[in-house]
JSON list of C-alpha atoms in Angstrom, two decimals:
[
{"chain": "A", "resi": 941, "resn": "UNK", "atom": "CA", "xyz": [91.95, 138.96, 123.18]},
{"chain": "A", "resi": 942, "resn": "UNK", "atom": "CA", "xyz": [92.86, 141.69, 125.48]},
{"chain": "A", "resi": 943, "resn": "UNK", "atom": "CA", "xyz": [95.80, 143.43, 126.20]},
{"chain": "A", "resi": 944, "resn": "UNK", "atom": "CA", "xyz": [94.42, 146.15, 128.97]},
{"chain": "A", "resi": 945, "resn": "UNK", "atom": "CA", "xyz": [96.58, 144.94, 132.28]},
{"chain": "A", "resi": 946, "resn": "UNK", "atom": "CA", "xyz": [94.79, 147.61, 134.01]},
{"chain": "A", "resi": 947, "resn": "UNK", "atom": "CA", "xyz": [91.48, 145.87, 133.24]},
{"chain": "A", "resi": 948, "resn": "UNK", "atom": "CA", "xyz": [93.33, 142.30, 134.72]},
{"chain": "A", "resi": 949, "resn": "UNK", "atom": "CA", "xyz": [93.92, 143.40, 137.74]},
{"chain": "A", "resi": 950, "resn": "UNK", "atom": "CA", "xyz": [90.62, 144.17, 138.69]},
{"chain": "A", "resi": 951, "resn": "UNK", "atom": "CA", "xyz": [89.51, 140.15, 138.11]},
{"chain": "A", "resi": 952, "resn": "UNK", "atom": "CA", "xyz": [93.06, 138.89, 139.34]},
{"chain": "A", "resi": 953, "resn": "UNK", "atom": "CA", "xyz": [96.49, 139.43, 141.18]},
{"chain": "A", "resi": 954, "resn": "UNK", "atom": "CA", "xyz": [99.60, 140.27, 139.69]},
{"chain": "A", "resi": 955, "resn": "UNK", "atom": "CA", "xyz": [102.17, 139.24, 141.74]},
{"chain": "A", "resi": 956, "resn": "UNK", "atom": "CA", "xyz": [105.42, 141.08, 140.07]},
{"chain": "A", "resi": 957, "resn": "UNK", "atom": "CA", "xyz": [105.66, 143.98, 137.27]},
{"chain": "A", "resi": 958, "resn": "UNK", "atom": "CA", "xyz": [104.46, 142.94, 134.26]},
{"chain": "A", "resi": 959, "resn": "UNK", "atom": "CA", "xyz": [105.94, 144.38, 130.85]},
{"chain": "A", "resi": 960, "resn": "UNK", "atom": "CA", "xyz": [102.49, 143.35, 128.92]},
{"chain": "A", "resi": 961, "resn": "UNK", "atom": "CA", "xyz": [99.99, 140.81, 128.85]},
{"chain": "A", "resi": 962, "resn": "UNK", "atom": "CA", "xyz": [97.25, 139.12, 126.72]},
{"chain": "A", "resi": 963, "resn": "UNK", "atom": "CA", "xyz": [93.71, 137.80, 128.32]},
{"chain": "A", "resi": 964, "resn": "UNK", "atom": "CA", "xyz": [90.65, 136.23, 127.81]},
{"chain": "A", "resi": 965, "resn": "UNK", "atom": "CA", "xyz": [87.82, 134.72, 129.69]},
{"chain": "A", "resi": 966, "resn": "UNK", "atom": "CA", "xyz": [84.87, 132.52, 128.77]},
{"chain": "A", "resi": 967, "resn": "UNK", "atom": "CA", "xyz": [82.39, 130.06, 130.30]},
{"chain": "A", "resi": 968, "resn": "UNK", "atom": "CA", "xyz": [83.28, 126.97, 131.95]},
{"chain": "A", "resi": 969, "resn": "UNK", "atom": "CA", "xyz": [80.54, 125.57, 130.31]},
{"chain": "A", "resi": 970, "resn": "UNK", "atom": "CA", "xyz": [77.78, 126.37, 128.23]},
{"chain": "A", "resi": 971, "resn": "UNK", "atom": "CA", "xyz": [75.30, 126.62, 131.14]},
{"chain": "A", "resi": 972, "resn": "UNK", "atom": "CA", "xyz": [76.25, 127.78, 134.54]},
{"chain": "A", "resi": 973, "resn": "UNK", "atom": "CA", "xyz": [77.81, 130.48, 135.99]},
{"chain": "A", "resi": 974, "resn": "UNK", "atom": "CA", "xyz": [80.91, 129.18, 136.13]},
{"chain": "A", "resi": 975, "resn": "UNK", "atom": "CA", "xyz": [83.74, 130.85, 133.93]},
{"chain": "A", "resi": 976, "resn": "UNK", "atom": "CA", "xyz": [87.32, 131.13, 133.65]},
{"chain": "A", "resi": 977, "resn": "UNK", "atom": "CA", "xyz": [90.42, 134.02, 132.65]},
{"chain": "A", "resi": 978, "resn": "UNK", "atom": "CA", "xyz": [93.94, 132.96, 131.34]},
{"chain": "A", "resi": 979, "resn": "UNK", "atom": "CA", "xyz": [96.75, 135.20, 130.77]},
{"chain": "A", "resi": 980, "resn": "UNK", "atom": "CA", "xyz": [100.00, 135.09, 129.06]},
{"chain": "A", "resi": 981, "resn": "UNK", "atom": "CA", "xyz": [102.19, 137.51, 131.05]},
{"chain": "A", "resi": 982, "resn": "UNK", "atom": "CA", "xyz": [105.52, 139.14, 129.79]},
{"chain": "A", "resi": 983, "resn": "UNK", "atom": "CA", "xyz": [108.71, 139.88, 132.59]},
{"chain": "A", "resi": 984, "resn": "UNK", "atom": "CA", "xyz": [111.93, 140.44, 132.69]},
{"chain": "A", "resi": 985, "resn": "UNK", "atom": "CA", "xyz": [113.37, 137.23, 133.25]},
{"chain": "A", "resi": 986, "resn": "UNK", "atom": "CA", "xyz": [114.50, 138.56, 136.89]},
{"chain": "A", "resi": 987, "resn": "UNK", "atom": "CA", "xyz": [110.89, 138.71, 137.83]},
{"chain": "A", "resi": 988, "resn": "UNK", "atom": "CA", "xyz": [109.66, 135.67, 136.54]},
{"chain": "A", "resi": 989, "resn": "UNK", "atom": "CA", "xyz": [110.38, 133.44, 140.15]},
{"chain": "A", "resi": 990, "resn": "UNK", "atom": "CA", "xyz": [108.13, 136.35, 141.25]},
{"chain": "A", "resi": 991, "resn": "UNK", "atom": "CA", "xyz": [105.44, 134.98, 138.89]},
{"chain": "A", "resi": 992, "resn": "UNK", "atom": "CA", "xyz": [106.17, 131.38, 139.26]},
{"chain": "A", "resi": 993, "resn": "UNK", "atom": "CA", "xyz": [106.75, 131.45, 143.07]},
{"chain": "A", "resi": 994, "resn": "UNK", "atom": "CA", "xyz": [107.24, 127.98, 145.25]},
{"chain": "A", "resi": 995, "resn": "UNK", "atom": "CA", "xyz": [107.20, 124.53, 144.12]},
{"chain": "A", "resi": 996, "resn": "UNK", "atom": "CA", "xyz": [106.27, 123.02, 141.06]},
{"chain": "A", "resi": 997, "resn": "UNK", "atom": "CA", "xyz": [104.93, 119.76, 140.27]},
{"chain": "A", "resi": 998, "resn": "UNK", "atom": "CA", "xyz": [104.95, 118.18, 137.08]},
{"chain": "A", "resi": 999, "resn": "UNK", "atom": "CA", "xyz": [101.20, 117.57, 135.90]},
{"chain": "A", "resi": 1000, "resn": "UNK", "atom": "CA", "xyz": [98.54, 117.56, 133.30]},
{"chain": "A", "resi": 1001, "resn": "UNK", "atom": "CA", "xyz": [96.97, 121.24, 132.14]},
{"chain": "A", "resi": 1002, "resn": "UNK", "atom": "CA", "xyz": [94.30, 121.94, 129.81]},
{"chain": "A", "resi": 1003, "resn": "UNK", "atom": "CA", "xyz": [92.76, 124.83, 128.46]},
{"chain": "A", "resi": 1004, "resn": "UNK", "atom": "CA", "xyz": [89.79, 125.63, 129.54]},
{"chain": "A", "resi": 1005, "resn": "UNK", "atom": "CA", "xyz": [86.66, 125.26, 126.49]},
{"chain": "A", "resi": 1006, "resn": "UNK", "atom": "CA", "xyz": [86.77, 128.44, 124.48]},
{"chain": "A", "resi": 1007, "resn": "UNK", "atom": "CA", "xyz": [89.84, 129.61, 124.81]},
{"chain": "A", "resi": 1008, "resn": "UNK", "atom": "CA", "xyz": [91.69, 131.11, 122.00]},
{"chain": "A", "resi": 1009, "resn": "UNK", "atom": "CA", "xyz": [94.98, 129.66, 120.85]},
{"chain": "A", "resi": 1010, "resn": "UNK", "atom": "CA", "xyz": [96.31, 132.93, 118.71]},
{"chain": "A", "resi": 1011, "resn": "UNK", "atom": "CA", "xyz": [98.62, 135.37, 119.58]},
{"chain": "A", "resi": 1012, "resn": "UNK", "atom": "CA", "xyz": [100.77, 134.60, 122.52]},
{"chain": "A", "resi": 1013, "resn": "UNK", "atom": "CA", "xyz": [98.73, 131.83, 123.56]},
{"chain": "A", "resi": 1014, "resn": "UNK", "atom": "CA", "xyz": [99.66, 129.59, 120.36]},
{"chain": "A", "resi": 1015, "resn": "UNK", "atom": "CA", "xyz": [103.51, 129.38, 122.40]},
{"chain": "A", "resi": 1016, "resn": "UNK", "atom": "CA", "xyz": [101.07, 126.39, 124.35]},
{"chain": "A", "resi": 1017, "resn": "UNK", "atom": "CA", "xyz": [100.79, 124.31, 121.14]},
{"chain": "A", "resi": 1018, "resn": "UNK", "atom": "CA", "xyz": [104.95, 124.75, 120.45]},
{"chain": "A", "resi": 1019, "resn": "UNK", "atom": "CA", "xyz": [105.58, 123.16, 124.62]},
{"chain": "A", "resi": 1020, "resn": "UNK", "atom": "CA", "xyz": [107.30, 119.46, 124.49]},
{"chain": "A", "resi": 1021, "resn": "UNK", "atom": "CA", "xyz": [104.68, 116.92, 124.91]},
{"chain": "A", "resi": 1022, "resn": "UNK", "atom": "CA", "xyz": [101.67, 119.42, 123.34]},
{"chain": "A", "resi": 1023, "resn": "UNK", "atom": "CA", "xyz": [98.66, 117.73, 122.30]},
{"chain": "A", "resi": 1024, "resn": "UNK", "atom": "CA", "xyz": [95.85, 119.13, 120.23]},
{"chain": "A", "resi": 1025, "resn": "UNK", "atom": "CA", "xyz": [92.73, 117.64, 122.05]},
{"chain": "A", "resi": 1026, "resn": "UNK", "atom": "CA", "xyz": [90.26, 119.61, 120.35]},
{"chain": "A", "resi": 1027, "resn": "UNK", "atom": "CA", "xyz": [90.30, 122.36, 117.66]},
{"chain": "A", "resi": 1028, "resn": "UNK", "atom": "CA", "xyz": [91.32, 124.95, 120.36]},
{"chain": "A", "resi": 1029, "resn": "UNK", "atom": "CA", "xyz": [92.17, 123.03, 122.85]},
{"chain": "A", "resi": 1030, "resn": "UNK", "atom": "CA", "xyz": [95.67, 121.71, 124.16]},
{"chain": "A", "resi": 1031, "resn": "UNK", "atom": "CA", "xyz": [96.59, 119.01, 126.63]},
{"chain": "A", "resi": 1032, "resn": "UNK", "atom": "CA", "xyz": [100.46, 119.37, 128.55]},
{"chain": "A", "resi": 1033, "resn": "UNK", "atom": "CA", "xyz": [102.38, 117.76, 130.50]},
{"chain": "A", "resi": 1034, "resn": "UNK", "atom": "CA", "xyz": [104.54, 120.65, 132.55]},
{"chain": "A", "resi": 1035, "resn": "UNK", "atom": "CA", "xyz": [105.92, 121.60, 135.73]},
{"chain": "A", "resi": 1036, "resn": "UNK", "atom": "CA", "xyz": [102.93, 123.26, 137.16]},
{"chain": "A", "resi": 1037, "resn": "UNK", "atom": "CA", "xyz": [102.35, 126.15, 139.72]},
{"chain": "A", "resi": 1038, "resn": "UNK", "atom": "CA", "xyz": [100.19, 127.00, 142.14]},
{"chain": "A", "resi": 1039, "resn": "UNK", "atom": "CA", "xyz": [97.73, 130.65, 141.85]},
{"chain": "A", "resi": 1040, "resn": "UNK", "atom": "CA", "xyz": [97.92, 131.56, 145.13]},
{"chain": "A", "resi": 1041, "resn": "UNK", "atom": "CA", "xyz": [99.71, 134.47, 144.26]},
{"chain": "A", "resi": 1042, "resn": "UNK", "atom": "CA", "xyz": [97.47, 135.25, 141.54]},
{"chain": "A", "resi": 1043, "resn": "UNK", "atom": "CA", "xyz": [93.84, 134.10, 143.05]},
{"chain": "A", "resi": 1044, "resn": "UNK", "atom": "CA", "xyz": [90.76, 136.93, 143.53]},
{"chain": "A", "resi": 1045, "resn": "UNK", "atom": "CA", "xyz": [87.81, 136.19, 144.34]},
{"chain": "A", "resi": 1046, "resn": "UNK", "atom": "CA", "xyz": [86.12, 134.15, 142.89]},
{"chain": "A", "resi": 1047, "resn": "UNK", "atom": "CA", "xyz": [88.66, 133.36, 140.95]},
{"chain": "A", "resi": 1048, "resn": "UNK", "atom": "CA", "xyz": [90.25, 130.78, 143.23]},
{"chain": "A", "resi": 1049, "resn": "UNK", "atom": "CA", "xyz": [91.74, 127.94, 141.33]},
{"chain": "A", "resi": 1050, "resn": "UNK", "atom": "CA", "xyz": [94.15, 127.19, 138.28]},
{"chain": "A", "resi": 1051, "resn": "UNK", "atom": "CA", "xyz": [97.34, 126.55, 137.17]},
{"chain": "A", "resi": 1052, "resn": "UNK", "atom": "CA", "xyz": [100.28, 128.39, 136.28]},
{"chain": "A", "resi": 1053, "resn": "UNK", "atom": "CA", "xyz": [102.91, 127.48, 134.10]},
{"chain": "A", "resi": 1054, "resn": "UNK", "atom": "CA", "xyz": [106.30, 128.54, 132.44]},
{"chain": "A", "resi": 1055, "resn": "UNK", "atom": "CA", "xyz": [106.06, 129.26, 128.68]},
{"chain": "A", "resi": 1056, "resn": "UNK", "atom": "CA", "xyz": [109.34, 131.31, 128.20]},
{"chain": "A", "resi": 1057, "resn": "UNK", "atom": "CA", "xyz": [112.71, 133.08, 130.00]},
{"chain": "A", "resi": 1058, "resn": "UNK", "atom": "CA", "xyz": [109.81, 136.16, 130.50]},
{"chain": "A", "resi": 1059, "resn": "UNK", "atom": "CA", "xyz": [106.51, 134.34, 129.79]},
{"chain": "A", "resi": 1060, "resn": "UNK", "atom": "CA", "xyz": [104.23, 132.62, 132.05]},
{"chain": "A", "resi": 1061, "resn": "UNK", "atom": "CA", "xyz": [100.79, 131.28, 131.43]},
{"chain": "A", "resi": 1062, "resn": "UNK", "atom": "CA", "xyz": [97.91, 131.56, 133.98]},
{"chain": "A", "resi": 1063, "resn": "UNK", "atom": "CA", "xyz": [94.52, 130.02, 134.19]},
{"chain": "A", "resi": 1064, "resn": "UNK", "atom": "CA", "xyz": [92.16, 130.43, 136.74]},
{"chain": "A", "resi": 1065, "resn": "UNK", "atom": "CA", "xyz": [88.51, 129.34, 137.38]},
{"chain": "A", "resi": 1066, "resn": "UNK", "atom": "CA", "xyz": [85.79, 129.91, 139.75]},
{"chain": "A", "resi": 1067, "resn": "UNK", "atom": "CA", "xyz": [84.86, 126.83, 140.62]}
]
């Protein structure tokens, strides 16, 4: 887990002040280049549209493999509708946002979601 926004912004976009932040990244899979970073971002709840901007559509979102579920990531498993689908994994059913805001190459695709009044979640993976 890592807490170092400074050290965020150089693999992705922030698109509004953020208060604080915990990351992590892993491997899409175990072979491959592929990989992935979430982020659990903290904002006053007057910047939060800035996170979350445009439409939302209610969908499925996963965590990638790998991921760990502690700290500010464990508010996934407490979201109506959570399901467990593997020791550190979580299945939901949300109202899901785009990353355009947030996307760097090659980090070009993902999901973001609302977790709180100041806390989003953000995954994004190469490919």
């Amino acid at each position: 887990m890592n807490t170092d926004l400074v050290a965020l912004k150089r693999l992705i976009k922030l698109p509004a002040e953020v208060s604080h932040g915990e990351w992590q990244t892993g491997k899409l899979a175990q072979h491959g280049g592929d990989w992935w970073v979430a982020a659990v971002l903290e904002a006053s709840a007057g910047k939060i549209a800035e996170l979350l901007p445009g439409p939302s559509l209610a969908a499925s979102l996963e965590t990638p493999p790998g991921m760990t579920l502690g700290g500010s990531f464990a508010l996934l498993k407490t979201m109506p509708g959570a399901q467990l689908i593997e020791p550190d994994r979580v299945r939901v059913v949300a109202d899901v946002h785009g990353v355009e805001p947030y996307a760097n190459s090659p980090l070009l695709h993902g999901q973001a979601v609302r977790l709180s009044a100041t806390q989003v979640f953000v995954v994004l993976w190469t490919n």
